[in-house]
Every structure is written in C-alpha cells, then in structure tokens.
C-alpha cells in the first residue's frame, strides 16, 4: 500500500487523518552473517520493500495498533502496562519500541498507528526491524525527541532483544534506519561507524537476485541463541572481549587453543573468517571489481552451511543450482534455518537462473520459491 492509501485507512480506523506517514525498508545482507553480535563487520543494503506507518500522537497513555497485514481489529494497549515478555503477538514489535523509548527516559504519551508492509515475513529480510524502525522514526519526529538514526537503531534492537526476546544483533535496525540508495552499508558493529560503499549493479550489467525459499524461520527460536552463546563461550576461552578481537592471521593458532571444543571451533572459524570476507568485499567494491565478490559470497555460504550449520536443503539447493547455471556467486542471507538466498549474476543469465531454480524446487517437491531483484534502496524516511 502507498503512503496515501495507508493514511486513508488510518482515517477510516481512527476518525481523523494521521499527523504523518513514515516508511522503513527491509534489508539484504550482502556479506557478514552472525558477526554483528560478535562486534564484527556487516554489509547490508536496504530493499525497496518497506513497512509503512501512519501515526498520530495521543495524550492519554493509550497505544492503539492496527495492521493491514494481520487479521483482526485495532489492538489497544496501555503504556504503563507494557512489560517485556508479556506479548507474543505482532504487536510486541511496535509496543517494544514504545517501551524502549520510555525506558530510555523519553516522554511518549500514546499513539494511534496503522501499518502496512511489503517486506516478506520469515524470509530473512528483516521484516521485524522495518516494523520497529518505522515506529521509532515516527515517534522521534512526532514527539521531537531529536535522536540520531544510530540511536534509534540501538533502541529498536533493545526492543527486540528485551521486549520481544529475540537475541538479534544491531545490523538489521541500523540498515533499515541508515542505508542509502545505490549503496551497501559497511558497518562496524562495535563502534557503529559507517561507510556507504557504492553498489550500482545495473551500471555494470549485473543483478542480485533474492530467492525466498518460503521456509519460515524465527529468531527467537533456541538454535539462534545457542550459537550466540557458543560464540560468547569461544571469546571467553580465548580471553577476548568478542570474536572480533581474534585476528584472521591468528585464526589457526586460536582454533588450536580451543582444543576439543568442536562446536566452539566451528563457530569461531566462521565468525573470524566472515569478518575477513566482509573486508575483502569492501576492498573489491571500492576497487570497482564487483564481479570478483561472487566467489567470496559463495565461500560465506559454505561456512554458514558447514561451520555455523544454519542452512537447510532449500537454501543449499538455491546456491548449488545457481552456481551450476552460471551465477557469479550465491549464499544464504539472514539468520538461517530458512529464509532467503542471494545470487549474483550477469543480466543475460537471470532468466536462465530463475527458471533453473524454480525447476529444481519443483523436482525436489519443495514449495515454489519467490524470486525478485534486489535494488539498493533508501533507508527510513517520512513519506507524507
């Protein structure tokens, strides 16, 4: 739904036009998976798919929420009754942002909200972060909080970690809040420093496809948390604050020090290697050698599959089929256990690749995938 449609539906629901309409995008992570909660490097870019929110202020301590994408009427919550873990519905995401803002000392007195999103849910494209960031930006503007984008991202992460209970890192919210069109965001998750790296695929005759396997995942599930705990154990055993502090050149020595901690060895090898892959991709893109990032993406998938062990048959089938049909590189993207894969390809190969992947899924008896082109888009903004 466009901004005007969302505003009109808001008026139908609440009896008056909204004070404004905001949008925040989903994201694709080009490289740098499961590094963000290890103080490492990531490289996402924003998608054209976005969450759109029409919002007005209230002064009576009520938070009224409605989504065009969820069956049901308007949900009404009381701000003074918001507590972490108390909401297992979709409303936990916007409510968590309000809770986080209030916990940080910002005076939010209530709001009416109507939402609509085109970001696929459960596809590893940060639908939840888009939802959080659009609410945070709207409230920041309406209540004159004056918070910078990186600070809004931090508060949205706290909402997801503490209020929702999903142990995610800072990448998704920062990407939604801070990305620029035509660029990938090189983000240091330790100090939140950012560099916008030009990523204009069309100008080079390239395309990046997203293949949504339709296999749903949930970050709040136990497997994600187990891997995060394993990474923290590895850092503790190696005597560093985070795995970011293990130099790639010293990786073999570090792994040897971990001894027979097989699972921890695998996790550490992935994270340290993945940070190095991000730096390699930054160097290649900065040098204008975009095609050369393909093999680095594929290396990342092998590491996520074999060391981090968060792939699935559908994701592996996308990658294997794409590479067998001329792709320059391919890998799963997002938290894992389902979701999406990305495929870097020449424009001339896109139709062949797409058909091959669709046919491979049909032959395997899998649900038909959704395939679309990923174009680096704008981050969160006011649209009406």
Coordinates of C-alpha atoms in Angstrom, one line a residue:
X1 CA 0.0 0.0 0.0
X2 CA 1.2 3.5 -0.8
X3 CA 1.5 6.3 1.8
X4 CA -1.8 7.9 0.7
X5 CA -3.7 4.6 1.0
X6 CA -2.2 4.0 4.4
X7 CA -3.3 7.5 5.5
X8 CA -6.8 7.0 4.2
X9 CA -7.1 3.6 6.0
X10 CA -5.9 5.3 9.2
X11 CA -8.6 7.9 8.9
X12 CA -11.2 5.2 8.5
X13 CA -10.0 3.4 11.6
X14 CA -9.4 6.4 13.9
X15 CA -11.7 9.1 12.5
X16 CA -9.1 11.6 11.6
X17 CA -6.2 12.0 9.2
X18 CA -2.8 10.9 10.7
X19 CA -0.2 13.5 11.6
X20 CA 2.2 11.8 9.2
X21 CA 3.2 8.7 7.3
X22 CA 6.7 7.1 7.6
X23 CA 8.4 4.2 5.8
X24 CA 11.3 1.9 6.7
X25 CA 12.8 -0.8 4.5
X26 CA 13.7 -4.4 4.9
X27 CA 17.3 -5.3 4.1
X28 CA 19.5 -7.8 2.3
X29 CA 22.8 -8.6 3.9
X30 CA 25.4 -8.8 1.2
X31 CA 28.1 -10.4 3.4
X32 CA 28.7 -10.6 7.2
X33 CA 26.4 -13.1 8.8
X34 CA 26.3 -13.7 12.5
X35 CA 29.1 -11.2 13.0
X36 CA 27.1 -8.4 14.4
X37 CA 26.6 -9.8 17.9
X38 CA 30.3 -10.6 17.9
X39 CA 31.3 -6.9 17.5
X40 CA 32.3 -7.6 13.9
X41 CA 31.6 -6.2 10.4
X42 CA 28.5 -6.4 8.3
X43 CA 27.5 -5.1 4.9
X44 CA 23.7 -4.8 4.3
X45 CA 21.7 -2.7 1.9
X46 CA 18.1 -1.6 2.0
X47 CA 15.4 -3.2 -0.1
X48 CA 12.5 -1.3 -1.9
X49 CA 10.2 -3.5 0.2
X50 CA 9.2 -1.5 3.3
X51 CA 6.9 -1.1 6.3
X52 CA 4.7 2.0 6.1
X53 CA 3.1 3.5 9.2
X54 CA 0.5 6.3 9.6
X55 CA 0.8 7.7 13.1
X56 CA -0.7 10.3 15.3
X57 CA 0.0 11.3 18.9
X58 CA -2.2 10.6 21.9
X59 CA -2.1 12.1 25.4
X60 CA -4.0 9.6 27.4
X61 CA -1.4 6.8 27.7
X62 CA -3.0 4.5 25.1
X63 CA -1.3 2.8 22.2
X64 CA -3.7 1.7 19.5
X65 CA -2.3 -0.5 16.8
X66 CA -3.7 -1.9 13.6
X67 CA -2.0 -3.8 10.7
X68 CA -3.4 -4.2 7.2
X69 CA -1.5 -7.5 7.0
X70 CA -2.9 -9.2 10.1
X71 CA -6.5 -10.3 10.5
X72 CA -8.2 -8.6 13.4
X73 CA -9.3 -5.2 14.7
X74 CA -7.5 -2.4 16.5
X75 CA -5.4 -3.6 19.4
X76 CA -5.4 -1.2 22.4
X77 CA -2.5 -1.3 24.9
X78 CA -1.7 0.8 28.0
X79 CA 1.7 2.3 28.0
X80 CA 2.1 1.8 31.8
X81 CA 1.3 -1.9 31.3
X82 CA 4.0 -2.7 28.8
X83 CA 6.4 -5.3 30.1
X84 CA 9.0 -7.5 28.4
X85 CA 7.7 -10.9 27.5
X86 CA 4.1 -10.1 28.1
X87 CA 3.1 -10.0 24.4
X88 CA 3.5 -12.9 21.9
X89 CA 1.7 -11.2 19.1
X90 CA 2.8 -9.0 16.2
X91 CA 2.0 -6.0 18.5
X92 CA 5.1 -6.8 20.6
X93 CA 7.3 -5.2 17.9
X94 CA 5.8 -1.7 17.9
X95 CA 4.9 -1.9 21.6
X96 CA 8.5 -2.9 22.4
X97 CA 9.8 0.2 20.6
X98 CA 7.5 2.4 22.7
X99 CA 8.6 0.6 25.9
X100 CA 12.3 1.0 24.9
X101 CA 11.9 4.8 24.3
X102 CA 10.1 5.3 27.6
X103 CA 12.7 3.2 29.4
X104 CA 15.4 5.4 28.0
X105 CA 13.6 8.4 29.5
X106 CA 11.7 9.8 26.5
X107 CA 8.2 11.1 27.1
X108 CA 5.8 9.2 24.9
X109 CA 2.2 9.8 25.9
X110 CA 0.4 7.5 23.4
X111 CA -0.2 7.0 19.7
X112 CA -2.6 5.7 17.1
X113 CA -0.9 3.6 14.5
X114 CA -1.9 1.9 11.2
X115 CA 0.7 -0.3 9.5
X116 CA 1.2 -2.0 6.1
X117 CA 4.3 -3.8 5.0
X118 CA 5.6 -5.4 1.8
X119 CA 8.6 -6.9 3.4
X120 CA 8.2 -10.7 3.3
X121 CA 7.9 -12.2 6.8
X122 CA 10.2 -15.0 7.9
X123 CA 12.3 -14.6 4.8
X124 CA 15.5 -13.3 6.5
X125 CA 14.9 -9.8 5.1
X126 CA 14.3 -8.0 8.4
X127 CA 10.6 -7.5 8.4
X128 CA 10.6 -7.1 12.2
X129 CA 13.4 -4.4 12.0
X130 CA 11.4 -2.5 9.4
X131 CA 8.4 -2.5 11.7
X132 CA 10.4 -1.4 14.7
X133 CA 12.3 1.4 12.8
X134 CA 9.3 2.9 11.2
X135 CA 7.6 3.3 14.6
X136 CA 10.8 4.7 16.2
X137 CA 11.3 7.3 13.4
X138 CA 7.6 8.3 13.6
X139 CA 7.7 8.8 17.3
X140 CA 11.1 10.5 17.2
X141 CA 9.6 13.1 14.8
X142 CA 6.2 13.5 16.4
X143 CA 7.5 13.9 20.0
X144 CA 10.5 15.9 19.0
X145 CA 13.0 13.5 20.6
X146 CA 15.9 14.6 18.4
X147 CA 17.5 11.1 18.4
X148 CA 20.1 10.3 15.7
X149 CA 19.5 7.3 13.4
X150 CA 22.1 5.1 15.1
X151 CA 20.5 5.8 18.5
X152 CA 17.0 4.8 17.2
X153 CA 18.5 1.6 15.8
X154 CA 20.0 0.8 19.2
X155 CA 16.6 1.3 20.9
X156 CA 14.9 -0.9 18.3
X157 CA 17.5 -3.6 19.0
X158 CA 16.8 -3.3 22.7
X159 CA 13.1 -3.7 22.0
X160 CA 13.7 -6.9 20.0
X161 CA 16.2 -8.3 22.5
X162 CA 14.5 -7.5 25.7
X163 CA 10.8 -6.9 25.0
X164 CA 10.3 -9.5 22.2
X165 CA 13.0 -11.8 23.4
X166 CA 14.9 -12.4 20.2
X167 CA 18.8 -12.2 20.7
X168 CA 19.5 -10.3 17.4
X169 CA 22.4 -8.0 16.7
X170 CA 22.4 -4.4 15.7
X171 CA 22.7 -4.8 11.9
X172 CA 19.1 -5.1 10.8
X173 CA 17.8 -2.0 12.6
X174 CA 20.9 0.1 11.5
X175 CA 20.4 -1.0 7.9
X176 CA 16.7 0.0 7.9
X177 CA 17.5 3.3 9.6
X178 CA 20.7 4.3 7.8
X179 CA 21.1 2.8 4.3
X180 CA 21.3 5.0 1.2
X181 CA 20.1 4.2 -2.3
X182 CA 22.7 2.7 -4.7
X183 CA 25.0 1.8 -1.8
X184 CA 25.8 -1.0 0.6
X185 CA 26.4 -0.1 4.2
X186 CA 29.8 -1.1 5.7
X187 CA 29.0 -1.1 9.4
X188 CA 31.4 -1.7 12.3
X189 CA 29.0 -3.1 14.9
X190 CA 31.4 -2.3 17.8
X191 CA 31.6 1.5 17.4
X192 CA 28.7 1.8 14.9
X193 CA 30.9 3.7 12.4
X194 CA 29.6 3.6 8.9
X195 CA 30.8 3.8 5.3
X196 CA 28.4 3.9 2.3
X197 CA 30.0 1.8 -0.4
X198 CA 28.8 2.3 -4.0
X199 CA 26.9 -0.8 -5.2
X200 CA 25.4 0.1 -8.6
X201 CA 24.9 -3.4 -10.1
X202 CA 22.8 -2.2 -13.1
X203 CA 25.6 0.1 -14.3
X204 CA 27.9 -3.0 -14.6
X205 CA 25.4 -5.3 -16.3
X206 CA 24.8 -7.3 -13.1
X207 CA 21.8 -8.3 -11.0
X208 CA 21.5 -9.5 -7.4
X209 CA 18.5 -11.9 -7.1
X210 CA 16.8 -12.7 -3.8
X211 CA 15.3 -16.2 -3.7
X212 CA 12.9 -16.5 -0.8
X213 CA 12.7 -20.3 -0.2
X214 CA 9.3 -19.8 1.7
X215 CA 10.8 -21.8 4.6
X216 CA 10.0 -19.7 7.6
X217 CA 12.3 -19.1 10.5
X218 CA 12.1 -17.4 13.9
X219 CA 15.0 -15.6 15.5
X220 CA 13.5 -16.1 18.9
X221 CA 14.0 -19.9 18.5
X222 CA 16.6 -21.7 20.6
X223 CA 19.0 -22.5 17.8
X224 CA 19.9 -18.9 17.2
X225 CA 20.5 -18.3 20.9
X226 CA 22.7 -21.5 21.2
X227 CA 25.0 -20.2 18.5
X228 CA 25.3 -16.8 20.1
X229 CA 26.1 -18.4 23.4
X230 CA 28.7 -20.6 21.7
X231 CA 30.4 -17.6 20.2
X232 CA 30.5 -15.9 23.6
X233 CA 32.0 -19.1 25.1
X234 CA 34.7 -19.0 22.4
X235 CA 35.5 -15.4 23.2
X236 CA 35.8 -16.2 26.9
X237 CA 38.0 -19.3 26.2
X238 CA 40.3 -17.1 24.0
X239 CA 40.4 -14.3 26.6
X240 CA 39.0 -11.6 24.3
X241 CA 36.0 -9.3 24.7
X242 CA 34.4 -10.6 21.4
X243 CA 35.4 -12.7 18.5
X244 CA 36.0 -9.5 16.6
X245 CA 39.3 -9.3 18.5
X246 CA 40.7 -12.6 17.1
X247 CA 42.8 -11.6 14.0
X248 CA 42.3 -13.6 10.9
X249 CA 46.0 -14.1 10.6
X250 CA 46.0 -15.7 14.0
X251 CA 42.9 -17.9 13.4
X252 CA 44.7 -21.2 13.2
X253 CA 46.5 -20.6 16.5
X254 CA 43.3 -19.5 18.2
X255 CA 41.5 -22.7 17.0
X256 CA 44.3 -24.8 18.3
X257 CA 43.9 -23.2 21.7
X258 CA 40.3 -24.3 21.8
X259 CA 41.3 -27.9 21.8
X260 CA 38.5 -30.4 21.6
X261 CA 35.7 -27.9 21.8
X262 CA 34.5 -28.9 18.4
X263 CA 31.3 -26.8 18.2
X264 CA 33.0 -23.7 19.5
X265 CA 35.9 -24.2 17.0
X266 CA 33.4 -24.3 14.1
X267 CA 31.6 -21.1 15.4
X268 CA 34.8 -19.2 15.9
X269 CA 36.2 -20.2 12.5
X270 CA 33.0 -18.9 10.8
X271 CA 32.9 -15.6 12.6
X272 CA 36.5 -14.7 12.2
X273 CA 36.5 -15.8 8.6
X274 CA 33.3 -13.9 7.9
X275 CA 34.7 -10.7 9.2
X276 CA 37.6 -11.1 6.8
X277 CA 35.2 -11.8 4.0
X278 CA 33.4 -8.5 4.6
X279 CA 36.7 -6.6 4.5
X280 CA 37.6 -8.4 1.2
X281 CA 34.2 -7.4 -0.3
X282 CA 34.7 -3.8 0.7
X283 CA 38.1 -3.8 -0.9
X284 CA 36.8 -5.3 -4.1
X285 CA 33.8 -3.0 -4.4
X286 CA 35.9 0.0 -3.6
X287 CA 38.3 -1.0 -6.4
X288 CA 35.4 -1.4 -8.9
X289 CA 35.8 -5.1 -9.2
X290 CA 32.2 -6.1 -8.4
X291 CA 32.3 -9.4 -10.3
X292 CA 35.1 -10.7 -8.0
X293 CA 32.9 -10.6 -4.9
X294 CA 31.0 -13.6 -6.3
X295 CA 33.4 -16.3 -5.0
X296 CA 33.6 -14.6 -1.6
X297 CA 29.8 -14.8 -1.3
X298 CA 29.9 -18.5 -2.1
X299 CA 32.7 -19.0 0.5
X300 CA 30.4 -17.4 3.0
X301 CA 27.6 -19.9 2.3
X302 CA 29.9 -22.9 2.7
X303 CA 31.0 -21.5 6.1
X304 CA 27.4 -20.9 7.2
X305 CA 26.4 -24.4 6.0
X306 CA 29.4 -26.4 7.3
X307 CA 30.7 -24.4 10.3
X308 CA 27.7 -22.5 11.6
X309 CA 25.3 -25.1 10.4
X310 CA 22.3 -22.9 9.9
X311 CA 21.5 -23.7 6.3
X312 CA 18.7 -26.0 5.1
X313 CA 18.1 -28.2 2.0
X314 CA 16.2 -25.5 0.2
X315 CA 18.9 -22.8 0.7
X316 CA 21.6 -25.3 -0.4
X317 CA 19.6 -26.2 -3.5
X318 CA 19.3 -22.5 -4.5
X319 CA 23.1 -22.0 -4.2
X320 CA 24.1 -25.2 -5.9
X321 CA 21.6 -24.7 -8.8
X322 CA 22.5 -21.1 -9.3
X323 CA 26.3 -21.9 -9.4
X324 CA 25.7 -24.7 -11.8
X325 CA 23.8 -22.4 -14.1
X326 CA 26.3 -19.5 -14.4
X327 CA 25.9 -17.5 -11.2
X328 CA 29.0 -15.5 -10.2
X329 CA 28.3 -16.3 -6.6
X330 CA 25.5 -17.2 -4.2
X331 CA 24.8 -17.7 -0.5
X332 CA 22.1 -17.8 2.1
X333 CA 21.4 -14.4 3.8
X334 CA 19.9 -13.6 7.1
X335 CA 19.7 -15.6 10.4
X336 CA 19.4 -19.0 8.8
X337 CA 17.2 -22.1 9.2
X338 CA 15.2 -21.0 6.2
X339 CA 14.6 -17.6 4.7
X340 CA 16.4 -16.4 1.6
X341 CA 19.5 -16.8 -0.6
X342 CA 21.1 -14.2 -2.8
X343 CA 22.5 -14.8 -6.3
X344 CA 24.9 -12.5 -8.1
X345 CA 24.6 -12.9 -11.9
X346 CA 25.1 -11.3 -15.2
X347 CA 21.9 -9.7 -16.6
X348 CA 22.0 -12.1 -19.5
X349 CA 21.8 -15.1 -17.1
X350 CA 18.9 -14.0 -14.9
X351 CA 16.1 -15.7 -16.8
X352 CA 18.0 -19.0 -17.1
X353 CA 19.0 -19.0 -13.4
X354 CA 15.5 -18.2 -12.3
X355 CA 14.0 -21.0 -14.4
X356 CA 16.6 -23.5 -13.2
X357 CA 16.0 -22.7 -9.5
X358 CA 12.2 -22.9 -9.9
X359 CA 12.5 -26.3 -11.8
X360 CA 14.9 -27.6 -9.1
X361 CA 12.4 -26.8 -6.4
X362 CA 9.6 -28.4 -8.3
X363 CA 11.7 -31.6 -8.9
X364 CA 12.6 -31.8 -5.2
X365 CA 8.9 -31.3 -4.1
X366 CA 9.6 -28.0 -2.3
X367 CA 7.2 -25.1 -2.2
X368 CA 7.8 -22.8 -5.2
X369 CA 10.3 -20.1 -4.3
X370 CA 9.7 -16.3 -4.7
X371 CA 12.4 -14.7 -6.8
X372 CA 12.9 -11.0 -7.2
X373 CA 15.7 -8.5 -8.0
X374 CA 17.3 -6.7 -5.1
X375 CA 18.0 -3.0 -5.8
X376 CA 19.8 -1.0 -3.1
X377 CA 17.1 1.5 -1.9
X378 CA 16.7 4.3 0.6
X379 CA 16.6 3.9 4.4
X380 CA 13.8 5.0 6.7
X381 CA 12.2 8.4 6.0
X382 CA 9.0 10.4 6.3
X383 CA 6.9 10.0 3.2
X384 CA 3.7 12.1 3.9

